[in-house]
Amino acid sequence: MEAVETIHEPLALTAILIAALPFGAFILLMFFSKTIGKKLSGSISTLFTFIAACLSLYIVVQAFTTEPNIQTVVQWFEIKGTPYNIRLFIDQTTALMLFTVCFVSTLVQLFSQEYMKEDEAYSKYFAYLSLFTFSMLGIILTSNLLIIYVFWELVGLSSYLLIGFWHHKKSAQRASKKAFLLNRIGDAGFLCGLLSLFLLFSTSDLQLIAQNFQAGNISAEHSTILFIAGFGIFCGAVGKSAQLPLSSWLPDAMEGPTPVSALIHAATMVAAGVYMLFRTSFLFTPEVNLIIAFTGVITAFAAAFAALTQTDIKKVLAFSTISQLGYMVSAIGVGATESAMFHLFTHAFFKAGLFLAAGAVIHALHHAAHESHQHFDAQDINLMGGLYKKLPFTTITFTLCGFALAGIPLFSGFLSKDAILAGMLHFSLHEQNSLLMIIPLLGFLTAVITSFYTGRQLIKVFGGKNGWKGSAEVWNHIHENTIKIKLPLAMLAGMSLFLIFSLNPFNAESSWLMHILGATPTEGEGHLLIVVISALLSLSGVGVAWLVYQKESISISKLVSTENIFYKLSYNFWYLDRVFDPGLKNILIKTSTTLAKFDKKWLDKTIDNFAIGQVVIAHVIAWVDRIMVDGLIKTLVWFTGKAGNFSRKIQGGKVQSYISAALVTTLLIALFFIFKF
Amino acid sequence: MSENILTILIFSPLVALALVLLLPVKSKKAFPWISLVITGIQLLIACSIILQSGDTIQTGVNVESQFQLIEKHPWLQLSMGTLGNFSINYFVGMDGLNSSMMLLTSIILFIAAISAFEIKTKTKGFHALFLLLNTSINGCFLALDFFLFYLFFEFMLLPMYFLIGIWGGARREYASIKFFIYTLAGSVLILIVMIGLYTSVIDPAATAVKTGLAQNIESVSDAQVNQIQEMLLNGTLPSEEYVRTFDMISMMDAKNYIPNSVFFKGNINSFFGENARLIAFLLLIIGLAIKLPAVPVHTWLPDAHVEAPTCISVVLAGILLKIGGYGILRIPYSIFPEGAIHFAWWLGLGGLIAIVYAAFVALGTHNLKKMIAYSSISHMGFVLLGIASLTAEGINGAIYQMFSHGIISGMLFLVAGVLYYRTKDLEIEHYKGISSKMPIYSALVTIAFFASLGLPGFSGFIAELFVFLGAFQSHEVNNLLPAWMAITATLGLILGAAYYLWTLQRMFLGNFWSRNESKILSDVTSRELVMLIPLAVISLVLGIFPKLLLDLFEPSVAYFVDFIQETGKQNLEIIFQANN
């Protein structure tokens, strides 16, 4: 690799160092774990990531005070004069993403030191986490889609390794395989999109593509290819961001350790799809945008609906992640790309906070169960309740992050979700197609559902009229967690407040973040209305949840029984798990077994039979050879022998026989002539 | 460096063979060491050749002066009166098309020689045959005379037949005879075309010497060659003076064809309604596709692999299959370029079918080695698809894939061999959770599987990416392959992930269980590590720094593509004019 044009700015070097740190940690922990020892390995990995986080803070500061673009180009290889370059690219969005990933990763690793401390493969766990952080940073730091694809797959690998971390569990094995395969399906589409871009622009560098694209160098005949490009890239995002129909891997991914769920399957990796859509959004044709908008909002609604009835504390959060990602994706489709990114950032912090808080609950209950020698499902929210007495700190952080998720005013989630809803409404009003009103309507509906299920979960876990529903033995052994768990929770809960993102708690457009992302302030008309509506919706959702689960003044079991079709649809996530995935699996297995049979029974048999036929023919020919050809010769020999014997007899030297022979011959000749004439 | 370095590379195993034959059968310990030392020396030679030629990149293909390390000596010369003169040369040389294959051969044979320490019975015979195989493979990649190529190509069969047939598994006789007959059928097709070519082509330089225009071969000038070619075209060259040749480079120049001979491009003779040159292209493709192997002539491969001993599987998948892909570039494409354009669509389809079909079958098999064998077929489909696209990216990808697959499949068969060595049982269902019993081994298997399923960072990803780029751009660049072929081929990526991850889950993850005695399942030995780790490292390095390998053949391929496109189109026009 040779540098084509290198700008030796300290920033570029810092950026490379940021990515190199977690990679170094990965190599250290993978190959020298024995010398490092178990205890130190977690600290090393956390420390490395922490340094990376500090460095990224430096980049953020620099990116905001100086020219945002930092570019270093390195040639990777060259085919027939066409160079394939790697471009390091940093603008303000990149800087923020860098910080988010490093920051959340540091907190999660700190949390993990406590959470995973009894695990045998402790250092391997941190190695995988470092690998993940490295690959995620790779996606962020380059503007070359090909390199993004490379790291995209590596992120998939680390996700596979971490979901299947407890590989003795059958469910974990299945979940990891499923995650990788469903992602691969999306990635195949991504690859097609990548190939289309190569065809159109002879490069995969988004900077160059953007220049060419704005110059309008695309002829009309290439519009189909442009569609394939946009749609293909979107397929990649569908896989990674768990949109319909490739969603079902994300709830299953909860088989992995909970901190992993926080980092990978909530805050960062799944958001990579949205980040990539943001980067490539200029390429999307109106048709692609429409597909994106609808897929996103339908996913948002479907997953929120599923979250309503889940009983596993992590599953609720998993579905809510899918749902929130749906919001972001849809926002890209409706053209509110900045709002999508804004939501990505706010969501990264509050969702990581929620997962870690859930992890704190699970950890505390697991230990309590262990200490009291009781078997207890530490993830079933039906068994919990009243935990605020035992885990006050966790309760507060969970609630703060939960309010951000629910979109309660004064929290970060309210700002960003509000921006997305405004974008949706703006889009459908602008297009003047009544069918498009589905998008904002589903958006608002999802907002209510979201705040309701968040309230439900909060109350079922920490509150409730009757408090704790598990055994008293366990209850007595519950203790609040240590500082390594509390510190990350506190920081993430703090990031869920509005103040971090905007001085004005009700207007996302005044947020500094939106300005950086490139949003242009729109006319204020109707915005106030949206603010009021969404605030009311989210408050009412939580309010209803309060009435239903805390006060129990509305009996939910009367309204919706578990036998109800809607309940079943929700609980089973629209039977995606039972219809789509097994369908796909069946097609795969059936085709493969059929073809394997075909290969063996038909293709190979044909060849075998052909060979057998040859042998049979050979035997026939051998027989013919023996009986007919050989036989003929033998007959001839025999005949000749006989004739010889016969003639020898004739020529025996007896005068009588000579005379009789001459007589007979003469007679025969005479007869011949007589009859002939 | 010595001028005869390629000859030394090719024939040094024969010297070792003499040594093996001279030693008594009792000195069992010596034989594997002889193989190891000789392949080690070859590896050093190959590396030094590559390193020294690094800066002077030469394109080769159809220009003799652009080859490196050429050795050309008259071998068989006969005067046949009015039929002209019969001439076979010992002609070897290196260009971008075969340099990487030569390197791959020496790497894989060295690894295979380490693996051959596992062979405990009849070691003398085994290593004698192994060394014979070594010579013929190297010769096959480096020969530039068709006859010489054919000789080496055929000669590979004999040692291979016995190596599978004597040291193989339970159904070894069936597998070896199947392998033999299949490949023989392919080589008969090649033989037919070779004879046809021999009757059609003269060597202009040698003819110039014969006619007295020049004193000796070295002093023949371009003008004299042109003069001979003109005389040939005008019919003023008497047929007694023809020096007929098997020289492939002469065969690539249309001017060397005797007017109205079988493969003369203006010839209106046709067989079954097709032009003789196009038929010849097809025959060669079929002959070499059997070796590749392409669907539906692939069924010898799974049997051969399942029955072959580990080190022979490694050689078979690592190198022998590549002779098919390399041969397609060197022979039918270079000599009959019009076929490359005329049949591009069908070749692309063949590649696509191999990719998808074999991947499905791999998913449906229950034997680890068989699964790997089918994955080989699927990956070699990428080679065919890349070649068919006739774009620089596609053909670079095809060669890259051949190299990368050589390394990765070597690894795969070695890890299968590790298990087979311990239990003689490779049924996937007979194992569960091996990773808790053999953790290092399982980690290596995981690396090999992910490398093979095209994870970025490993060489396979780069290769497949190039092929996809080539196949997708083909319809824009040269309008040979439709874009849907590349898009459908991505199914291979998904299926590849499916069968590997499924196997990982079934065999390696979870709690340990095995039908076999668990005591014998010990983790990898250091000898096994010595084989596996270098291959993993090579695959990784080539996945991250593709330039290292790409620079070896990229200029040649760029030239090759232009050459095939241009001459192919010209020839095709002439053929269609002649037919109308």
Tab-separated table of N, CA, C and O in Angstrom, chain A residues 650 654-668:
chain	number	residue	atom	x	y	z
A	650	ILE	N	-8.968	-89.791	-49.597
A	650	ILE	CA	-9.154	-90.021	-51.034
A	650	ILE	C	-7.826	-90.398	-51.684
A	650	ILE	O	-7.740	-91.297	-52.500
A	654	LYS	N	-5.210	-95.963	-53.348
A	654	LYS	CA	-5.930	-97.118	-53.891
A	654	LYS	C	-6.422	-96.772	-55.283
A	654	LYS	O	-7.135	-95.768	-55.458
A	655	VAL	N	-6.098	-97.593	-56.266
A	655	VAL	CA	-6.462	-97.324	-57.665
A	655	VAL	C	-7.968	-97.328	-57.835
A	655	VAL	O	-8.531	-96.465	-58.527
A	656	GLN	N	-8.648	-98.201	-57.041
A	656	GLN	CA	-10.100	-98.291	-57.170
A	656	GLN	C	-10.763	-96.982	-56.815
A	656	GLN	O	-11.684	-96.529	-57.506
A	657	SER	N	-10.340	-96.398	-55.794
A	657	SER	CA	-10.985	-95.155	-55.356
A	657	SER	C	-10.723	-94.024	-56.357
A	657	SER	O	-11.577	-93.179	-56.593
A	658	TYR	N	-9.537	-93.990	-56.935
A	658	TYR	CA	-9.260	-92.986	-57.985
A	658	TYR	C	-10.235	-93.125	-59.143
A	658	TYR	O	-10.815	-92.144	-59.607
A	659	ILE	N	-10.431	-94.406	-59.564
A	659	ILE	CA	-11.311	-94.644	-60.716
A	659	ILE	C	-12.732	-94.240	-60.391
A	659	ILE	O	-13.397	-93.540	-61.154
A	660	SER	N	-13.188	-94.651	-59.162
A	660	SER	CA	-14.576	-94.320	-58.795
A	660	SER	C	-14.747	-92.817	-58.677
A	660	SER	O	-15.770	-92.258	-59.108
A	661	ALA	N	-13.752	-92.150	-58.169
A	661	ALA	CA	-13.839	-90.679	-58.054
A	661	ALA	C	-13.914	-90.050	-59.424
A	661	ALA	O	-14.747	-89.150	-59.664
A	662	ALA	N	-13.067	-90.531	-60.352
A	662	ALA	CA	-13.075	-89.976	-61.710
A	662	ALA	C	-14.412	-90.214	-62.369
A	662	ALA	O	-14.973	-89.314	-63.012
A	663	LEU	N	-14.952	-91.386	-62.122
A	663	LEU	CA	-16.258	-91.718	-62.701
A	663	LEU	C	-17.344	-90.794	-62.188
A	663	LEU	O	-18.115	-90.211	-62.956
A	664	VAL	N	-17.377	-90.657	-60.860
A	664	VAL	CA	-18.410	-89.792	-60.253
A	664	VAL	C	-18.264	-88.359	-60.795
A	664	VAL	O	-19.251	-87.742	-61.185
A	665	THR	N	-17.058	-87.861	-60.851
A	665	THR	CA	-16.829	-86.501	-61.321
A	665	THR	C	-17.288	-86.339	-62.764
A	665	THR	O	-17.994	-85.378	-63.101
A	666	THR	N	-16.928	-87.270	-63.596
A	666	THR	CA	-17.327	-87.199	-64.994
A	666	THR	C	-18.825	-87.183	-65.102
A	666	THR	O	-19.413	-86.368	-65.832
A	667	LEU	N	-19.465	-88.067	-64.318
A	667	LEU	CA	-20.935	-88.119	-64.326
A	667	LEU	C	-21.528	-86.774	-63.915
A	667	LEU	O	-22.443	-86.256	-64.564
A	668	LEU	N	-20.987	-86.190	-62.850
A	668	LEU	CA	-21.507	-84.905	-62.350
A	668	LEU	C	-21.371	-83.831	-63.411
A	668	LEU	O	-22.296	-83.073	-63.666
